[in-house]
Tab-separated table of C-alpha atoms in Angstrom:
chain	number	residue	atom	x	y	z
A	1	UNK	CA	194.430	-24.145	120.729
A	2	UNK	CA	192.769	-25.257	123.881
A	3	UNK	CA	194.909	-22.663	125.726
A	4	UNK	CA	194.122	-19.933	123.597
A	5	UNK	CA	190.022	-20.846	123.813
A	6	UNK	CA	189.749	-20.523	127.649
A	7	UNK	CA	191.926	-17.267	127.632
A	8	UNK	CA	189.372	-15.680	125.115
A	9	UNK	CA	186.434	-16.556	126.956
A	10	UNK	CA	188.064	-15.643	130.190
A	11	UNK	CA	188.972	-12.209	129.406
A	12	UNK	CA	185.855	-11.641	127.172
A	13	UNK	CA	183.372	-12.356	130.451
A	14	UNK	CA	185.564	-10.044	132.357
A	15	UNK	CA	185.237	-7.307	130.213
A	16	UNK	CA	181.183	-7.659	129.550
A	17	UNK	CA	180.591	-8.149	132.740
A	18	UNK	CA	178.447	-5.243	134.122
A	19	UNK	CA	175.543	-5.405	137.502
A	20	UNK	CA	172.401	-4.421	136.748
A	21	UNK	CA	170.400	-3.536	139.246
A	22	UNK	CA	166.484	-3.285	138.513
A	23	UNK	CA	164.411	-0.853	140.603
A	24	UNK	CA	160.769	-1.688	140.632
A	25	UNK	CA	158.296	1.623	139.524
A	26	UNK	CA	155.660	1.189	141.723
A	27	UNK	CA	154.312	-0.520	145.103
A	28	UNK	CA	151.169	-1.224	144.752
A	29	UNK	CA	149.159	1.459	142.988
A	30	UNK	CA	151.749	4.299	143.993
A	31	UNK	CA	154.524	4.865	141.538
A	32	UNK	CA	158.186	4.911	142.860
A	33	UNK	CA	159.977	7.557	141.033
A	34	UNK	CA	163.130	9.458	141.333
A	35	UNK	CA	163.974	10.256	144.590
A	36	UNK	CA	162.663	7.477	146.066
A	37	UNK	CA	163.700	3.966	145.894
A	38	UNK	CA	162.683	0.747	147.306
A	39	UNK	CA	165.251	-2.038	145.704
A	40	UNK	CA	168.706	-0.692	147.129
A	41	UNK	CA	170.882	1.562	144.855
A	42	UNK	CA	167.943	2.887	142.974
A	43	UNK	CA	167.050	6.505	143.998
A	44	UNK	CA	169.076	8.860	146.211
A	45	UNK	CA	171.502	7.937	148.884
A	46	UNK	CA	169.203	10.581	150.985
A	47	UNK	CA	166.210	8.503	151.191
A	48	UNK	CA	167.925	5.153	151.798
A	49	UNK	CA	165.629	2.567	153.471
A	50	UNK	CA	163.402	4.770	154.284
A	51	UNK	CA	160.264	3.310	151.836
A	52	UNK	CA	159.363	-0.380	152.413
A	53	UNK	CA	156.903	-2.385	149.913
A	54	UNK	CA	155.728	-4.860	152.151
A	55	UNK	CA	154.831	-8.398	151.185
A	56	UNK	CA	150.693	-7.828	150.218
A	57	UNK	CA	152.312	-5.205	148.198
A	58	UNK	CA	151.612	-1.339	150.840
A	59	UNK	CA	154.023	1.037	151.041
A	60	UNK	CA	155.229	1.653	154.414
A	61	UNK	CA	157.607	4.807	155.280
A	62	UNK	CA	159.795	4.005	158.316
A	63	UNK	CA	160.662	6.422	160.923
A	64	UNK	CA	161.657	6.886	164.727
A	65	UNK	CA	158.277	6.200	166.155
A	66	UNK	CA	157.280	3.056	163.585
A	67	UNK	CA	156.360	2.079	160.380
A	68	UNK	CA	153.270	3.985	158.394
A	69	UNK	CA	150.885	3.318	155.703
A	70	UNK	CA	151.531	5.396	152.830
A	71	UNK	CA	148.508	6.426	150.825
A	72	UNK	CA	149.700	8.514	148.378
A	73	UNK	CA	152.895	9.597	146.732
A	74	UNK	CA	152.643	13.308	145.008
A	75	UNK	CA	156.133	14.236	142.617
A	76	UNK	CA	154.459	17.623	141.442
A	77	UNK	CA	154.054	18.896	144.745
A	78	UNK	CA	156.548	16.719	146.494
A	79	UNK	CA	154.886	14.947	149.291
A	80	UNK	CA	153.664	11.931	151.281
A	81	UNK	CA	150.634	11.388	153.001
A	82	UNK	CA	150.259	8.619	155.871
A	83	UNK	CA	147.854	7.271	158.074
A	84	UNK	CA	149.044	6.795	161.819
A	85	UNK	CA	146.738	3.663	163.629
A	86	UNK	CA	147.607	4.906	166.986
A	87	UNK	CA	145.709	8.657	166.064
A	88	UNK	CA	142.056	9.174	167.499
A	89	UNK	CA	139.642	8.487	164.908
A	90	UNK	CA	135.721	9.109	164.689
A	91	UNK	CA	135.081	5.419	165.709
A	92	UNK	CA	136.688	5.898	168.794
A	93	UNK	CA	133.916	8.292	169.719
A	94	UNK	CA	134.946	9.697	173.261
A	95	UNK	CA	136.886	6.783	173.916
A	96	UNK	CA	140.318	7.530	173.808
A	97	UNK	CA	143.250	4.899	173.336
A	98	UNK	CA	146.237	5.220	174.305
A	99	UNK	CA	148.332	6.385	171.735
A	100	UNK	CA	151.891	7.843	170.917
A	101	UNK	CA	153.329	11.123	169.308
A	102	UNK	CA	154.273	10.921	165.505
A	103	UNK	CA	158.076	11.728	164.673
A	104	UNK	CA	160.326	12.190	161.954
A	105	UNK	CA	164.136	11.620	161.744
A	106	UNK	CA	165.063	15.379	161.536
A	107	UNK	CA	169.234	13.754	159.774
A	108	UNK	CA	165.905	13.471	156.595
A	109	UNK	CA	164.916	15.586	154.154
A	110	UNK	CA	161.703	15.179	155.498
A	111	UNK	CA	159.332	17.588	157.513
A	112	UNK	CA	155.723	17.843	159.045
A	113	UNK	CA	154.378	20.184	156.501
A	114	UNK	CA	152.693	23.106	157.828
A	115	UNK	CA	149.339	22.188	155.921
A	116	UNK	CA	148.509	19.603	159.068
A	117	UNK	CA	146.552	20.894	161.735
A	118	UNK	CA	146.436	18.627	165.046
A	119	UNK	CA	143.730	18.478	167.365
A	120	UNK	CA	144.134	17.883	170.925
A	121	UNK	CA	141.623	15.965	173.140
A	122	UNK	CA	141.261	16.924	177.339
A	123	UNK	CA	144.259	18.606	177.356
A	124	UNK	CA	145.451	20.062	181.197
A	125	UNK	CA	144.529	23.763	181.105
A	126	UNK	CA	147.274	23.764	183.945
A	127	UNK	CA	150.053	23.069	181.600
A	128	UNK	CA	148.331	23.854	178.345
A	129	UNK	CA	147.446	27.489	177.198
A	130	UNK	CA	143.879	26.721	175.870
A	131	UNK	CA	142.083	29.486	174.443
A	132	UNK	CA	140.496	30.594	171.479
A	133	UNK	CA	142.402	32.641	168.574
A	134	UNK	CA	141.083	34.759	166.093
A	135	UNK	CA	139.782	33.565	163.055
A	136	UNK	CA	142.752	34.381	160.886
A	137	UNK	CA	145.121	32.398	163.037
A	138	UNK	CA	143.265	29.369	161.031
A	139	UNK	CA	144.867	30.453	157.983
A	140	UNK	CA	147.897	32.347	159.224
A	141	UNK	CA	149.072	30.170	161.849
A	142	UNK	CA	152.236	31.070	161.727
A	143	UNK	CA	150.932	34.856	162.562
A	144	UNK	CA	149.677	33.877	166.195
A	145	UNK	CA	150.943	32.782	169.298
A	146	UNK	CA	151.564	28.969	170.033
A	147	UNK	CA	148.519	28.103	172.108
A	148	UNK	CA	145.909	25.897	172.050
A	149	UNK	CA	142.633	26.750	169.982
A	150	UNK	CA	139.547	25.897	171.340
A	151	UNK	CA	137.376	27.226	169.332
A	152	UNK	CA	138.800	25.929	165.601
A	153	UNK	CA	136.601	25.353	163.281
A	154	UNK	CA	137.784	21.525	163.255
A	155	UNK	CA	136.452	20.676	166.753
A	156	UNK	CA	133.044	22.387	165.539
A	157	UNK	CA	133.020	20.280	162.352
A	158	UNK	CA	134.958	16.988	162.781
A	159	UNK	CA	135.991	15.907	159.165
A	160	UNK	CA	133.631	12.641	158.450
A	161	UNK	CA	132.289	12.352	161.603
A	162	UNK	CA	128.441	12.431	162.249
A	163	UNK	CA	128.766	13.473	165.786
A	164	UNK	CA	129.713	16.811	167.855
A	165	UNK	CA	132.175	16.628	170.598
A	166	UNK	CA	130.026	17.178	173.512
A	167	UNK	CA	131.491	15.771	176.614
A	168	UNK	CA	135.456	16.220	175.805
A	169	UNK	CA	137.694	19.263	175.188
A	170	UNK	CA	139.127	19.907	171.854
A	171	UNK	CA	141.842	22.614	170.603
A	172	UNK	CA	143.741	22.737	167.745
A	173	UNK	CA	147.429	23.402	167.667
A	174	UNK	CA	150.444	23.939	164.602
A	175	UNK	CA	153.200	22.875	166.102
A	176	UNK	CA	156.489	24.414	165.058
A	177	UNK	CA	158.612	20.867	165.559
A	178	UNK	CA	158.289	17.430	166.061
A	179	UNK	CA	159.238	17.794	169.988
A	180	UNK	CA	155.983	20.283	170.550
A	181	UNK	CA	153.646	16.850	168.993
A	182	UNK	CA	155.223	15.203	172.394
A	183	UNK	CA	155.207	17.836	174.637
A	184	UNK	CA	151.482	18.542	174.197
A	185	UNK	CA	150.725	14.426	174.187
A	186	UNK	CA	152.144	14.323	177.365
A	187	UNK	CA	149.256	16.505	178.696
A	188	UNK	CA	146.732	15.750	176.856
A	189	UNK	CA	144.412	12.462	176.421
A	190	UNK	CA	144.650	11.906	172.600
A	191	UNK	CA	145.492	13.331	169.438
A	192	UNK	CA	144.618	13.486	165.753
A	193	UNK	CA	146.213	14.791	162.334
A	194	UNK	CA	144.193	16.503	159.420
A	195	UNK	CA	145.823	18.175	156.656
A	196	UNK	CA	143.974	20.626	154.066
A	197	UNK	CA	144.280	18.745	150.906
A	198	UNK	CA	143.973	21.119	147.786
A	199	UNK	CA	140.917	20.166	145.541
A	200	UNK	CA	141.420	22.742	142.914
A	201	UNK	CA	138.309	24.964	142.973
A	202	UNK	CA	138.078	28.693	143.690
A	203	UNK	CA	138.934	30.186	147.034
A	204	UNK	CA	137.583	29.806	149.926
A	205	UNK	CA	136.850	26.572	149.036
A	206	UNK	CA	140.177	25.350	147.466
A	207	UNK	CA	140.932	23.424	150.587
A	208	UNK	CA	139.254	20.345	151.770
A	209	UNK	CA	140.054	18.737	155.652
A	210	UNK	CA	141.008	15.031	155.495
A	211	UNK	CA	142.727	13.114	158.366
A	212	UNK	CA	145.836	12.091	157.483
A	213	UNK	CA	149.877	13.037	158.218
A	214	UNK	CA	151.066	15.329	154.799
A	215	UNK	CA	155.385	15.246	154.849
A	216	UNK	CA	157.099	17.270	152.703
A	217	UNK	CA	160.158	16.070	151.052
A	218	UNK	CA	162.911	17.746	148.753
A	219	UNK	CA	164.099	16.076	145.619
A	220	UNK	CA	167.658	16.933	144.962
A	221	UNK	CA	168.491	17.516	141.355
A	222	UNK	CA	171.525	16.974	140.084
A	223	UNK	CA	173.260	17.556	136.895
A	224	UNK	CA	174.426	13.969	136.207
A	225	UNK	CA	171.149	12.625	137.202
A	226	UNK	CA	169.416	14.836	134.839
A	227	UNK	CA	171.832	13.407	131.912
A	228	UNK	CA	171.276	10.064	133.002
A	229	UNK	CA	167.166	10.308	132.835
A	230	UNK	CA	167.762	12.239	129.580
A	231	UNK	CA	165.593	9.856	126.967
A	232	UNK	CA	168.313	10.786	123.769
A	233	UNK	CA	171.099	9.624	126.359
A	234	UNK	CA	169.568	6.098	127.070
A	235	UNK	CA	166.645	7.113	129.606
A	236	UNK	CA	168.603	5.277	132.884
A	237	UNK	CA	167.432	4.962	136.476
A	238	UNK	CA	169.383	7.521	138.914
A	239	UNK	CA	171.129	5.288	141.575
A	240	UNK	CA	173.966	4.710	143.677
A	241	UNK	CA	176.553	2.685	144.260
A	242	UNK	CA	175.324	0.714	147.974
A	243	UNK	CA	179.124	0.734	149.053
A	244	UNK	CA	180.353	4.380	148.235
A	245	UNK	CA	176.927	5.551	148.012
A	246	UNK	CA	178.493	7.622	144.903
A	247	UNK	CA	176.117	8.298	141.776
A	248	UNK	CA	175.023	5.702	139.292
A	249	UNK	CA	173.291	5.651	136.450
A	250	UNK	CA	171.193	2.432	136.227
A	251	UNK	CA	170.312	1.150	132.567
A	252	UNK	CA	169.663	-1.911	130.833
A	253	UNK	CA	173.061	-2.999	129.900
A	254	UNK	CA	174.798	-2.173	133.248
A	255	UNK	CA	175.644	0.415	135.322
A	256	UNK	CA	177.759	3.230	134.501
A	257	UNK	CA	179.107	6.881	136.133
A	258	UNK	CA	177.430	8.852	133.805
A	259	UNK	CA	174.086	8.105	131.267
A	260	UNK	CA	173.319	4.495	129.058
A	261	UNK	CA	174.835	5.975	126.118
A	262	UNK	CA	178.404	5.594	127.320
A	263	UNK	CA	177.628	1.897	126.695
A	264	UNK	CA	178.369	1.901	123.118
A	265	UNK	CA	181.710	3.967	123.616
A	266	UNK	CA	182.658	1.130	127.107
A	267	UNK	CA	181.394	-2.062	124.035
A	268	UNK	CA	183.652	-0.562	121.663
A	269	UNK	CA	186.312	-0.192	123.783
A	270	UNK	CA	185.973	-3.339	125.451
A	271	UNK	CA	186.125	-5.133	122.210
A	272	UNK	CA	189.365	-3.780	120.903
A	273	UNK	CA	190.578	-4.947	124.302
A	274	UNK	CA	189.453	-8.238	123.465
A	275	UNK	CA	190.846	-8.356	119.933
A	276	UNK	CA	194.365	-6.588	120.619
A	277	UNK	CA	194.511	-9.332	123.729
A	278	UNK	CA	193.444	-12.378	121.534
A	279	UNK	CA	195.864	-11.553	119.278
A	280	UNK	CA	198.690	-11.087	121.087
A	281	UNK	CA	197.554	-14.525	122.872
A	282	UNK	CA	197.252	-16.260	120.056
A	283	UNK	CA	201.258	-15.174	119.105
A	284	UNK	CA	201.926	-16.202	122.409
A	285	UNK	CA	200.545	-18.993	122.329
A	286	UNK	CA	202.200	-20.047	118.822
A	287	UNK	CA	205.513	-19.097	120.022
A	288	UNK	CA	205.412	-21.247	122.875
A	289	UNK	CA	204.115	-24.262	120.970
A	290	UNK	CA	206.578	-23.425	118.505
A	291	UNK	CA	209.631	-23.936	121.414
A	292	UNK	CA	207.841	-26.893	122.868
A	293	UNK	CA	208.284	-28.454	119.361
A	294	UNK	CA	211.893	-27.725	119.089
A	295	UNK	CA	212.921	-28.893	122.720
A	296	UNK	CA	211.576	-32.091	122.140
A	297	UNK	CA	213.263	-31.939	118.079
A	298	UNK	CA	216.644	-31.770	119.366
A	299	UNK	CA	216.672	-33.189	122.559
A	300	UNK	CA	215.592	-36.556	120.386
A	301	UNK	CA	219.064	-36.526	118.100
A	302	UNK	CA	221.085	-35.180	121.110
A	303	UNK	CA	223.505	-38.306	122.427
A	304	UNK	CA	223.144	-39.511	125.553
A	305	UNK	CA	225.728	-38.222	127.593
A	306	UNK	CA	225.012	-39.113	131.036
A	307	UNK	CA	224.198	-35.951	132.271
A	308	UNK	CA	228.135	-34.400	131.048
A	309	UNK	CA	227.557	-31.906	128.995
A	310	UNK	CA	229.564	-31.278	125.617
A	311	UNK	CA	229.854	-28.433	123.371
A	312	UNK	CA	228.116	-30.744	120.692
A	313	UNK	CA	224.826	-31.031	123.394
A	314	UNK	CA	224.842	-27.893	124.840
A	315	UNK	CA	221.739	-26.077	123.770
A	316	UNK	CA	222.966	-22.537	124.708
């Protein structure tokens, strides 16, 4: 009976035994949402350890050139907005730090977004086409040539700042890639990011200048993740597995290939299992008591022999 107790138990906690892997929903004030993760396993493989909630509880984005302060998190119109420390700021004045170019790791399904504008501070004229554009390139960028505009309406009207640029040069540039940001650094003294952040109201004045770095992401949707988020199907977590990076479906009671609900077909099964092995077990182990009892039966009347054996001893 003691033999068939520990084989129950054994095979019943390897059958119920399932990881569950929690993913926290937020960082702070900013919610963490599919695709995003920052517990590993929870989001997609695509944006692995790229987020970081740090200890005091900011969300930091990681990428070639450093860590970044994330202040805001947008799912509707999928992007990311940081701060960079080592950008020009309007308490620097005309005192310019040294500073470094902002990248991305292009292997991401991140980009710059092309609603940043950067402005460049005492650039070299000898390696930097400054001029001034027309005053559609500010909303067509993409419709002008790739130099250096001096006469942008951002170095007339510095967002938040209560000051004119008097004694410094200041053009505004779109790059097209990450390796223009360091090309242009490399003659010039500083640098800054704004981005037009949409406020809602009626054109013209639907778009407000903030500093800031806006990154676009994409959020690939999949069928099985769909099924799995699906609240009649258990409402799960889309995840992965951290070894195969292959999709999970994260829920309460475990994790499983598909959605939540499978876990009351995988119970059912698993106690059938459990029953069909107990049984047979507990057979088993009756049968073997059962022999145990008859060895030691007839090996009490058998005669002592001296080890010759007889056909009145011989047990087969």
């Amino acid at each position: 009976m003691l033999l068939l107790i520990l084989i129950h138990s054994l095979l019943l906690s390897l059958t119920t035994r399932a990881q569950s892997t929690p993913c926290r929903t937020s960082c702070g004030d900013i919610p963490i949402e599919y695709p995003f993760g920052i517990d590993d396993g929870c989001g997609s493989p695509y944006y692995r350890y790229i987020l970081v909630c740090s200890d005091s509880g900011k969300l930091q984005v990681r990428t070639p050139s450093g860590r970044y302060h994330v202040h805001n998190v947008s799912y509707a119109d999928p992007h990311i907005l940081v701060t960079d420390p080592f950008m020009w700021n309007c308490d620097d004045g005309e005192n310019y730090r040294p500073t470094r170019p902002f990248s991305l790791d292009t292997s991401t399904r991140f980009k710059l977004s092309p609603q940043n504008e950067y402005l460049f501070f005492n650039c070299s004229e000898d390696h930097v086409i400054v001029k001034p554009k027309p005053i559609f390139c500010e909303r067509f960028p993409e419709r002008c040539d790739s130099s250096c505009d001096s006469g942008s309406y951002l170095c007339r009207h510095m967002p938040g700042c209560s000051f004119a640029m008097t004694g410094s040069s200041c053009c505004s540039y779109s790059p097209r890639s990450i390796e223009s940001l360091r090309l242009m650094l490399k003659y010039c003294t500083s640098y800054t990011s704004v981005y037009w952040r949409n406020v809602g109201a009626p054109q013209p004045h639907d778009q407000v200048p903030e500093y800031g770095i806006r990154i676009d992401f994409d959020i690939p949707v999949t069928t099985r993740c769909l099924q799995c988020q699906d609240p009649s199907k258990g409402g799960g977590t889309c995840g992965f597995d951290t070894q195969t990076q292959s999709f999970m479906c994260l829920c309460k009671e475990g994790n499983f290939t598909t959605h939540c609900k499978d876990y009351d077909a995988a119970r059912h099964n698993r106690k059938v299992h459990v029953i069909a092995v107990s049984g047979v077990s507990a057979a088993g182990a009756f049968g073997i008591g059962a022999g145990i009892w008859y060895l030691k039966k007839v090996r009490a009347k058998a005669p002592v022999t001296c080890g010759v054996q007889s056909n009145e001893n011989r047990l087969f």
